[in-house]
Short mmCIF file of C-alpha atoms in Angstrom, two decimals:
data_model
loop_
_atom_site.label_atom_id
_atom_site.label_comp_id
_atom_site.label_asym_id
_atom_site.label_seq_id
_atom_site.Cartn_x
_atom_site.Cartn_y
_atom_site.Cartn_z
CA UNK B 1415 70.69 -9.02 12.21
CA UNK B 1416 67.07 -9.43 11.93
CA UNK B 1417 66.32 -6.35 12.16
CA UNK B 1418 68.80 -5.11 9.93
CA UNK B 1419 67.47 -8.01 7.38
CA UNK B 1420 64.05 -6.58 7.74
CA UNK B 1421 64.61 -3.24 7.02
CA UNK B 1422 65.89 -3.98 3.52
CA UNK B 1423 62.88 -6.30 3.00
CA UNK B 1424 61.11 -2.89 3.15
CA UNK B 1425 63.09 -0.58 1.57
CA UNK B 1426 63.17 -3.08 -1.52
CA UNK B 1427 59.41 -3.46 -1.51
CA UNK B 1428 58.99 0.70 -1.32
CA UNK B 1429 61.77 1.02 -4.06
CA UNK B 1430 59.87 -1.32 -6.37
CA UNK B 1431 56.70 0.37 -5.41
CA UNK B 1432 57.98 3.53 -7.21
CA UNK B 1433 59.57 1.88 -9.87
CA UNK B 1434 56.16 0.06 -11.17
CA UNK B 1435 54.34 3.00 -10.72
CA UNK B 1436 56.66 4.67 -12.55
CA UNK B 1437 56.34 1.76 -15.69
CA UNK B 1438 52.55 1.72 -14.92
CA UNK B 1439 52.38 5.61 -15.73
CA UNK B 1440 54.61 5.78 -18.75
CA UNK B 1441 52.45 2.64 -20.09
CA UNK B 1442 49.34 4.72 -19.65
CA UNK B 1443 50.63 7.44 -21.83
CA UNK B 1444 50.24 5.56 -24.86
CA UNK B 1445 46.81 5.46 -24.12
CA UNK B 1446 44.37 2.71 -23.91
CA UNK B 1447 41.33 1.78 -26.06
CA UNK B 1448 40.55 1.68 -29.11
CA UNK B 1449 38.87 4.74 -31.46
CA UNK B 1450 39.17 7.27 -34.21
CA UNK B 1451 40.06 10.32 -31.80
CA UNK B 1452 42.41 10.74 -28.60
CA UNK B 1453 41.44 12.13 -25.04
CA UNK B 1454 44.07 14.11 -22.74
CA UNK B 1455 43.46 13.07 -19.23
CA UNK B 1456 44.90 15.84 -16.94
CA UNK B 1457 44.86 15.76 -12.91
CA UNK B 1458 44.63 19.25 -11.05
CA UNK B 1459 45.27 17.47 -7.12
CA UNK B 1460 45.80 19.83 -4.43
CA UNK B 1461 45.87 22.69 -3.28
CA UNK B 1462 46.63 25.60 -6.04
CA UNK B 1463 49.32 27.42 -4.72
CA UNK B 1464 51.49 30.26 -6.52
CA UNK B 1465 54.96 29.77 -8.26
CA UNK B 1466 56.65 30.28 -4.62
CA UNK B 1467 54.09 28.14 -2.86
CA UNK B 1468 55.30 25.36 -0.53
CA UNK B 1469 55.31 22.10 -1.65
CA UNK B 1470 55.06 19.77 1.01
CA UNK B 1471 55.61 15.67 1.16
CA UNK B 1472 53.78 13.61 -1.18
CA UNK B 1473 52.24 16.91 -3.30
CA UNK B 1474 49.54 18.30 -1.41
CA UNK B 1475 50.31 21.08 -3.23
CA UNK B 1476 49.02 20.99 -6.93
CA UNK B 1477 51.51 21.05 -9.63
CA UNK B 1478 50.24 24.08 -11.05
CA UNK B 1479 52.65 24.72 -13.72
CA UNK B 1480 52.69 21.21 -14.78
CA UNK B 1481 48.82 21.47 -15.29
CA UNK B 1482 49.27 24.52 -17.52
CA UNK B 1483 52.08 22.89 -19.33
CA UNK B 1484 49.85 19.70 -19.63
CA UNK B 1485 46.99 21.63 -21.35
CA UNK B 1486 49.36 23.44 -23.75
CA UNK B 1487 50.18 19.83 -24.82
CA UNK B 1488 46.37 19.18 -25.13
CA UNK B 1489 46.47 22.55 -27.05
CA UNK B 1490 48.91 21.73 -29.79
CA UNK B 1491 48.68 17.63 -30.34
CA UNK B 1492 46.53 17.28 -33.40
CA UNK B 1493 45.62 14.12 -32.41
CA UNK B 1494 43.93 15.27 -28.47
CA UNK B 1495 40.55 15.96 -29.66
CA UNK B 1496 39.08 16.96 -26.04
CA UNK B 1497 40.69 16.94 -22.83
CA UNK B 1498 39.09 15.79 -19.25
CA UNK B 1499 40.37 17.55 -16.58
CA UNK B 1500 40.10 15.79 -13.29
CA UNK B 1501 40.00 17.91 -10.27
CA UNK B 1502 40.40 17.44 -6.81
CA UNK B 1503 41.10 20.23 -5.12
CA UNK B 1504 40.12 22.85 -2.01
CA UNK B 1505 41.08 25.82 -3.92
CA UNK B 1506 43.66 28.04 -3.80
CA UNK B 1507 45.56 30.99 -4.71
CA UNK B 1508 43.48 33.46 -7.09
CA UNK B 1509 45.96 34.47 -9.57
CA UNK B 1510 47.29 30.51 -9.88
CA UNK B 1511 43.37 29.42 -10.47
CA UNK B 1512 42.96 32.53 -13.11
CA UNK B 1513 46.38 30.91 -14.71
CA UNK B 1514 44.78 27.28 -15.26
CA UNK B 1515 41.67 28.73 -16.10
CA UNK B 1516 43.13 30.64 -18.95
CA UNK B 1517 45.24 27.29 -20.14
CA UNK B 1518 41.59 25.78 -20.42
CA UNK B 1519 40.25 28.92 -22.25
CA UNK B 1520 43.35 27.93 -24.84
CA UNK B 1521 42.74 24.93 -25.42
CA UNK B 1522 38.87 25.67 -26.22
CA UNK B 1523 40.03 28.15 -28.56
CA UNK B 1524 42.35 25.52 -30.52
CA UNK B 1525 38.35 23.74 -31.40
CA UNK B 1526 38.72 21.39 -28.47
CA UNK B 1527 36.35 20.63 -25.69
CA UNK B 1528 37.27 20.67 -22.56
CA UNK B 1529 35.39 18.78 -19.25
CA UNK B 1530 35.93 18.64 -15.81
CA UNK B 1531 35.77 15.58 -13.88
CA UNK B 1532 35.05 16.65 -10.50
CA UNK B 1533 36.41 14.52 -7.22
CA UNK B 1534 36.31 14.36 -3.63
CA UNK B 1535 36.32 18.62 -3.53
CA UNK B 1536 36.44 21.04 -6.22
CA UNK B 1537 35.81 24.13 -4.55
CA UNK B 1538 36.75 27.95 -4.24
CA UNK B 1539 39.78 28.27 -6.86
CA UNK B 1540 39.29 24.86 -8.37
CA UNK B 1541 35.57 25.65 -8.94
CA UNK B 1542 37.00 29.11 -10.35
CA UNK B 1543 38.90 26.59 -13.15
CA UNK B 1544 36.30 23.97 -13.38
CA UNK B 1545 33.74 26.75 -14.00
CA UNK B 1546 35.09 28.11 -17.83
CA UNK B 1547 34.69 24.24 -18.72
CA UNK B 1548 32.63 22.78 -21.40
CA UNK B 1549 30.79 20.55 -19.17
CA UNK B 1550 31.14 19.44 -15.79
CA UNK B 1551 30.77 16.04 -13.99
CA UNK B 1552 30.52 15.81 -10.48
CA UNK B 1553 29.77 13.02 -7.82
CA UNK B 1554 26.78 13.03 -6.11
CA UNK B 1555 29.20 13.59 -3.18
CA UNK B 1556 31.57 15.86 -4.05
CA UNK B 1557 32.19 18.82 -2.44
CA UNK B 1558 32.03 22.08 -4.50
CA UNK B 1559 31.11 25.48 -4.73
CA UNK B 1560 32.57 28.07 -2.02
CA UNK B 1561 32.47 31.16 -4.34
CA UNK B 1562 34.23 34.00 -2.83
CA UNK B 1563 37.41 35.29 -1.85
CA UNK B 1564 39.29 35.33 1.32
CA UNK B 1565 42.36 37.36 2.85
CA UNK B 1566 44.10 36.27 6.38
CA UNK B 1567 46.78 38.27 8.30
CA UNK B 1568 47.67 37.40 11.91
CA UNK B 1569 47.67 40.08 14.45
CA UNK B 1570 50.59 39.16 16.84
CA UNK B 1571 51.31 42.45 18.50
CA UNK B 1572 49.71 41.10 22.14
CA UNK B 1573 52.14 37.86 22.20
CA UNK B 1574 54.84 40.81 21.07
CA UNK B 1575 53.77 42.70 24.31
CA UNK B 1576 54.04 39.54 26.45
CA UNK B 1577 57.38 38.73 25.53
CA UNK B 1578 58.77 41.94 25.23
CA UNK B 1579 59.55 41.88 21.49
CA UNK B 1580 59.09 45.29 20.13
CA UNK B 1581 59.26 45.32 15.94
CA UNK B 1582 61.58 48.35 14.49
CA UNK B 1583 60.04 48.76 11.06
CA UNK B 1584 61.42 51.65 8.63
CA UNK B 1585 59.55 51.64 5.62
CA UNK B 1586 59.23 54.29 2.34
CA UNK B 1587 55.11 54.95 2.68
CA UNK B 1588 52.30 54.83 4.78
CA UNK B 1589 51.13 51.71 3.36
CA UNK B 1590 54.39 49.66 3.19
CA UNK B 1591 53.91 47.40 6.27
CA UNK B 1592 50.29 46.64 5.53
CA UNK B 1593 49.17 43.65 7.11
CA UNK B 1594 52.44 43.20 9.39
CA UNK B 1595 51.83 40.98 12.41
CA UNK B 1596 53.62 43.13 14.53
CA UNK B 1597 50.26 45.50 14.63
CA UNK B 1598 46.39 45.89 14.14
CA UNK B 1599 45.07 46.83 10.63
CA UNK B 1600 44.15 50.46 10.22
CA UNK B 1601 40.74 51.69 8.97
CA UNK B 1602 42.49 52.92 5.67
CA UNK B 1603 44.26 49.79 5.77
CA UNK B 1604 41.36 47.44 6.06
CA UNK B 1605 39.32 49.47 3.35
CA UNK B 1606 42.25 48.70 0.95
CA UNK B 1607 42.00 45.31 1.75
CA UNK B 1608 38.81 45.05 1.29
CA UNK B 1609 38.87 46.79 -1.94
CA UNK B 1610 41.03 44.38 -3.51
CA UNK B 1611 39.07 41.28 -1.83
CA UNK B 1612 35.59 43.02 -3.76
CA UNK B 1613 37.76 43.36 -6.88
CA UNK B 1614 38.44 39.66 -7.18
CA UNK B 1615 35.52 38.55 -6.36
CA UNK B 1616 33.68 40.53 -8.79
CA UNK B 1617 36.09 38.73 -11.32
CA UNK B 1618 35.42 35.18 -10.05
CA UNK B 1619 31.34 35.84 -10.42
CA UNK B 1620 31.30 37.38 -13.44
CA UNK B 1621 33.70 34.42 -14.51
CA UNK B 1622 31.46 32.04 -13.01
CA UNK B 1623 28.58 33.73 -15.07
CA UNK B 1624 29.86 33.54 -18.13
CA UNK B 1625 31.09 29.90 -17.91
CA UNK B 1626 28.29 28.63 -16.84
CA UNK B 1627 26.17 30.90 -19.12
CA UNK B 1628 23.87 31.96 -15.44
CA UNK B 1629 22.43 34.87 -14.52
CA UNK B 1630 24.98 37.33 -13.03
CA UNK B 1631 22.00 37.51 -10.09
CA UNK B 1632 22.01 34.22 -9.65
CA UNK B 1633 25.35 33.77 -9.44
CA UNK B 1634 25.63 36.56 -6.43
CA UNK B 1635 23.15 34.57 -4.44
CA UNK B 1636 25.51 31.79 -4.45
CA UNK B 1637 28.42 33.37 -4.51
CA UNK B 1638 28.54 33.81 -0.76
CA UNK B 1639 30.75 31.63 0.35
CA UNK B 1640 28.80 28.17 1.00
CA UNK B 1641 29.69 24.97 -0.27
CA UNK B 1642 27.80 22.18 -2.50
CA UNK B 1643 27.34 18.53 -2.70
CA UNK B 1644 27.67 17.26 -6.43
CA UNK B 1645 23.81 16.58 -6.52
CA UNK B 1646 23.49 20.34 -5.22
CA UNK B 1647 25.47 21.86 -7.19
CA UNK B 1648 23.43 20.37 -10.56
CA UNK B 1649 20.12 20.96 -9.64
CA UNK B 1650 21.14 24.95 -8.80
CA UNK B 1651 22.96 25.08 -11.85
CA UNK B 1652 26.85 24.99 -11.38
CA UNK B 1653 27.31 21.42 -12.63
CA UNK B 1654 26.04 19.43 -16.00
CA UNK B 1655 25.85 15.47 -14.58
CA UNK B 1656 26.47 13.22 -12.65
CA UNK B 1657 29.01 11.07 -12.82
CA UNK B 1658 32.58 9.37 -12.13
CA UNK B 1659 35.69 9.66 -14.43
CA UNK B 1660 34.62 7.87 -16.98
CA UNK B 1661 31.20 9.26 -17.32
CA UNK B 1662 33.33 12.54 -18.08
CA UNK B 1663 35.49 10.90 -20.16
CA UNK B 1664 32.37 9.64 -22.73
CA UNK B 1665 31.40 12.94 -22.54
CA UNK B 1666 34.26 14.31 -24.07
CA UNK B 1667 34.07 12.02 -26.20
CA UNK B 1668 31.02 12.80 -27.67
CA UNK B 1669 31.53 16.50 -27.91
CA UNK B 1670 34.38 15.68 -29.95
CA UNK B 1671 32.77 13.67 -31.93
CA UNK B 1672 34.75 10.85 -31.35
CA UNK B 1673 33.29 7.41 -32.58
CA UNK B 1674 33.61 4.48 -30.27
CA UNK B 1675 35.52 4.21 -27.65
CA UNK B 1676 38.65 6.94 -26.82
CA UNK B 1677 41.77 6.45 -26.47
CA UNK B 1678 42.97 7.69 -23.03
CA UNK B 1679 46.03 9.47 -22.99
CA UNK B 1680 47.27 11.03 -19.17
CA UNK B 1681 49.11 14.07 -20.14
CA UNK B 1682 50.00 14.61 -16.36
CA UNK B 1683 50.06 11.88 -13.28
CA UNK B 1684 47.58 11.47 -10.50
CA UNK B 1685 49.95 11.29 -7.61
CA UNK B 1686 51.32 7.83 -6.78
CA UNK B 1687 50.21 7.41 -3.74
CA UNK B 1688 46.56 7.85 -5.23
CA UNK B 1689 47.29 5.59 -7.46
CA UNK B 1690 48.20 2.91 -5.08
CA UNK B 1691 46.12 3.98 -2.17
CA UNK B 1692 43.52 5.38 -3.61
CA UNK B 1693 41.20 8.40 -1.57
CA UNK B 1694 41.66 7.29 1.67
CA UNK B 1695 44.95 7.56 2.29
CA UNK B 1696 44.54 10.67 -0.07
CA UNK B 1697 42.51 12.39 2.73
CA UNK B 1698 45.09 12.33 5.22
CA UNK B 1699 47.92 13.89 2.92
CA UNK B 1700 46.20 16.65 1.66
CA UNK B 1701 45.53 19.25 3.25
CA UNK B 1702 42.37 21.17 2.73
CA UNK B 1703 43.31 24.80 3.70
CA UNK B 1704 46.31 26.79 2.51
CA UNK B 1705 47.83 30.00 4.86
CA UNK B 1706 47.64 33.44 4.31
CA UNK B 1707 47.02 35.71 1.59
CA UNK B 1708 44.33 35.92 -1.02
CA UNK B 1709 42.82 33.04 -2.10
CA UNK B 1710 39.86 31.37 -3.79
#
């Protein structure tokens, strides 16, 4: 009985958890402050995975297509005069970072600025997005950089051998099975690879270049891979200030011209666990590497 008694203690104090965050969020959206101009507050948290990426409990994965909907909001609200993007994020899938980063590069175009607020990690494909930015605010702390691209297939054909599992594949061209795990890479194979790994990464530094308005020379002797503290990352160049949230949301602010003090509005949600928990708890949900394929 006790039990039984104490278990619905708990599952009413979780289902009222969710409900106030959910009242708490739709609050926020009218915005708070008071001011002659509007700021979109969007949250990039997660890893950037692909339309088909997994989405595991409590969204490790970022919401990509809710970000890109979020900034086409930003785009066509006359009343959003910049937009802070706050990202906290390993990275990701190329092609899903390109997508954001082009969202941003629309909203710029509609006469709106557009900075990134930079968290725990904004790195790899999240610095891909965060570079294109108007300005960008890090933490002294934060963990960015990690320009480069990256592209992982397991080799599985020993354990095959062990266990007797011999793969049939019948397939239409030389090049069809690339990167099975049934078998080694061959030479032609890894060139290809390798060709397309050069490609986008020639992309992301000439990207990073012209966001950033560096050196194309510069860029390649960073571009190698290594990551950045916040404090780093300004003094070479790849951030504007430091700062927290808010710092980035003045900043806006004042590109926009806005007098006094902005009204907030989230266009997206942090996750509600980070909302109630905060970075801690954060930490241990999110994973900070995503499997297989290319990524950035």
């Amino acid at each position: 009985m006790y039990r039984r008694v104490l278990g619905g203690v708990i599952l009413a104090a979780i289902f009222l958890s969710l409900v106030l965050a959910a009242v708490w969020g739709r609050g926020r959206e009218g915005g708070v402050g008071l001011g002659g101009g509007k700021v979109g507050l969007i949250y990039l948290t997660g890893v950037i995975a692909g339309e088909g990426g997994a989405s595991p409990l409590f969204g490790s994965t970022a919401d990509v297509r809710g970000v890109i909907e979020a900034l086409s909001r930003a785009e066509e609200d006359p009343s959003i005069k910049a937009v802070v993007l706050r990202i906290d994020s390993p990275g990701g899938s190329a092609a899903a970072s390109q997508e954001i980063s082009d969202a941003v590069r629309r909203v710029q175009k509609a006469g709106k600025k557009v900075v990134v607020s930079m968290g725990d990690t904004a790195a790899s494909g999240a610095y891909w997005v965060a570079a294109g930015a108007d300005r960008i605010v890090a933490l002294p702390s934060t963990i960015t950089g990690s320009i480069g691209v990256i592209f992982e297939t397991a080799n599985l054909s020993g354990l095959y051998h062990k266990l007797g599992i011999q793969k049939e594949i019948i397939k239409s061209g030389p090049f069809k099975d690339m990167g099975s795990e049934s078998r080694p890479l061959t030479p032609e194979e890894r060139a290809i690879l390798q060709g397309m790994v050069d490609d986008i990464y020639q992309q992301f530094v000439d990207h990073v270049a012209q966001g950033r308005h560096l050196p194309r020379q510069k860029v390649l002797e960073l571009a190698d891979g290594r990551v950045f503290t916040g404090r780093q990352a300004k003094e070479l160049g790849l951030v504007d200030e430091l700062g927290d949230l808010h710092t980035a949301v003045r900043e806006a602010a004042h590109l926009a011209g806005i007098k006094g003090k902005p009204e907030v509005v989230e266009l997206s949600k942090a996750p509600w666990f980070r909302r109630f928990f905060g970075g801690p708890l954060n930490g241990l949900l999110l994973p900070r590497f995503q499997e297989g394929g290319l990524k950035s």
